[in-house]
Amino acid sequence: MFSLNILLVAIACVTIPLVVASVMLDIFYAEKKQVRFSLRRTSMWYSCMFALSFIPSVLYMTLTK
């Protein structure tokens, strides 16, 4: 139960910077490719960053018990 609390706090602390990073990443991508800002593409960037950062940590926490 303690490790679940740590995981939830980590998710809460990292979620806001991930949202900001995904918006900035899409803005830079849109400027480089000369396309408009896309909320759908931003959510794709966010999903990729979320998966790359949290799936390994969740696997590590569940497999080390």
PDB file of C-alpha atoms in Angstrom:
ATOM      1  CA  MET A   1       0.000   0.000   0.000  1.00  0.00           C
ATOM      2  CA  PHE A   2       2.886   2.355   0.767  1.00  0.00           C
ATOM      3  CA  SER A   3       4.389   1.912  -2.698  1.00  0.00           C
ATOM      4  CA  LEU A   4       1.013   2.697  -4.291  1.00  0.00           C
ATOM      5  CA  ASN A   5       0.922   5.990  -2.394  1.00  0.00           C
ATOM      6  CA  ILE A   6       4.414   6.838  -3.612  1.00  0.00           C
ATOM      7  CA  LEU A   7       3.385   6.023  -7.177  1.00  0.00           C
ATOM      8  CA  LEU A   8       0.288   8.244  -6.962  1.00  0.00           C
ATOM      9  CA  VAL A   9       2.318  11.157  -5.595  1.00  0.00           C
ATOM     10  CA  ALA A  10       4.886  10.703  -8.371  1.00  0.00           C
ATOM     11  CA  ILE A  11       2.158  10.723 -11.015  1.00  0.00           C
ATOM     12  CA  ALA A  12       0.643  13.876  -9.532  1.00  0.00           C
ATOM     13  CA  CYS A  13       4.017  15.658  -9.445  1.00  0.00           C
ATOM     14  CA  VAL A  14       4.982  14.765 -13.006  1.00  0.00           C
ATOM     15  CA  THR A  15       1.664  15.098 -14.835  1.00  0.00           C
ATOM     16  CA  ILE A  16       1.588  18.906 -15.059  1.00  0.00           C
ATOM     17  CA  PRO A  17       5.143  19.228 -16.448  1.00  0.00           C
ATOM     18  CA  LEU A  18       4.345  16.466 -18.957  1.00  0.00           C
ATOM     19  CA  VAL A  19       1.314  18.400 -20.197  1.00  0.00           C
ATOM     20  CA  VAL A  20       3.389  21.570 -20.566  1.00  0.00           C
ATOM     21  CA  ALA A  21       6.191  19.655 -22.288  1.00  0.00           C
ATOM     22  CA  SER A  22       3.802  18.021 -24.741  1.00  0.00           C
ATOM     23  CA  VAL A  23       2.235  21.377 -25.660  1.00  0.00           C
ATOM     24  CA  MET A  24       5.671  22.934 -26.177  1.00  0.00           C
ATOM     25  CA  LEU A  25       6.830  19.929 -28.194  1.00  0.00           C
ATOM     26  CA  ASP A  26       3.834  20.259 -30.499  1.00  0.00           C
ATOM     27  CA  ILE A  27       4.385  23.993 -30.899  1.00  0.00           C
ATOM     28  CA  PHE A  28       8.003  23.420 -31.964  1.00  0.00           C
ATOM     29  CA  TYR A  29       6.941  20.547 -34.229  1.00  0.00           C
ATOM     30  CA  ALA A  30       4.249  22.699 -35.851  1.00  0.00           C
ATOM     31  CA  GLU A  31       6.718  25.532 -36.473  1.00  0.00           C
ATOM     32  CA  LYS A  32       9.268  23.206 -38.034  1.00  0.00           C
ATOM     33  CA  LYS A  33       6.764  21.384 -40.268  1.00  0.00           C
ATOM     34  CA  GLN A  34       4.789  24.575 -41.068  1.00  0.00           C
ATOM     35  CA  VAL A  35       1.489  23.084 -39.869  1.00  0.00           C
ATOM     36  CA  ARG A  36      -1.111  24.300 -37.377  1.00  0.00           C
ATOM     37  CA  PHE A  37      -1.138  23.435 -33.689  1.00  0.00           C
ATOM     38  CA  SER A  38      -3.170  20.263 -33.146  1.00  0.00           C
ATOM     39  CA  LEU A  39      -4.749  19.159 -29.894  1.00  0.00           C
ATOM     40  CA  ARG A  40      -4.959  15.603 -31.221  1.00  0.00           C
ATOM     41  CA  ARG A  41      -1.223  15.570 -31.943  1.00  0.00           C
ATOM     42  CA  THR A  42      -0.544  17.114 -28.519  1.00  0.00           C
ATOM     43  CA  SER A  43      -2.465  14.332 -26.816  1.00  0.00           C
ATOM     44  CA  MET A  44      -0.416  11.828 -28.823  1.00  0.00           C
ATOM     45  CA  TRP A  45       2.829  13.457 -27.607  1.00  0.00           C
ATOM     46  CA  TYR A  46       1.497  13.357 -24.031  1.00  0.00           C
ATOM     47  CA  SER A  47       0.520   9.692 -24.326  1.00  0.00           C
ATOM     48  CA  CYS A  48       3.967   8.780 -25.627  1.00  0.00           C
ATOM     49  CA  MET A  49       5.770  10.681 -22.861  1.00  0.00           C
ATOM     50  CA  PHE A  50       3.450   9.238 -20.220  1.00  0.00           C
ATOM     51  CA  ALA A  51       4.040   5.706 -21.465  1.00  0.00           C
ATOM     52  CA  LEU A  52       7.810   6.159 -21.641  1.00  0.00           C
ATOM     53  CA  SER A  53       8.023   7.559 -18.128  1.00  0.00           C
ATOM     54  CA  PHE A  54       5.434   5.636 -16.111  1.00  0.00           C
ATOM     55  CA  ILE A  55       5.154   2.147 -17.569  1.00  0.00           C
ATOM     56  CA  PRO A  56       8.745   1.208 -16.624  1.00  0.00           C
ATOM     57  CA  SER A  57       8.307   2.617 -13.111  1.00  0.00           C
ATOM     58  CA  VAL A  58       5.025   0.762 -12.582  1.00  0.00           C
ATOM     59  CA  LEU A  59       6.576  -2.463 -13.844  1.00  0.00           C
ATOM     60  CA  TYR A  60       9.567  -1.968 -11.563  1.00  0.00           C
ATOM     61  CA  MET A  61       7.386  -1.326  -8.516  1.00  0.00           C
ATOM     62  CA  THR A  62       5.114  -4.293  -9.176  1.00  0.00           C
ATOM     63  CA  LEU A  63       7.886  -6.749 -10.011  1.00  0.00           C
ATOM     64  CA  THR A  64      10.065  -5.928  -6.985  1.00  0.00           C
ATOM     65  CA  LYS A  65       7.445  -6.937  -4.417  1.00  0.00           C
TER      66      LYS A  65
END
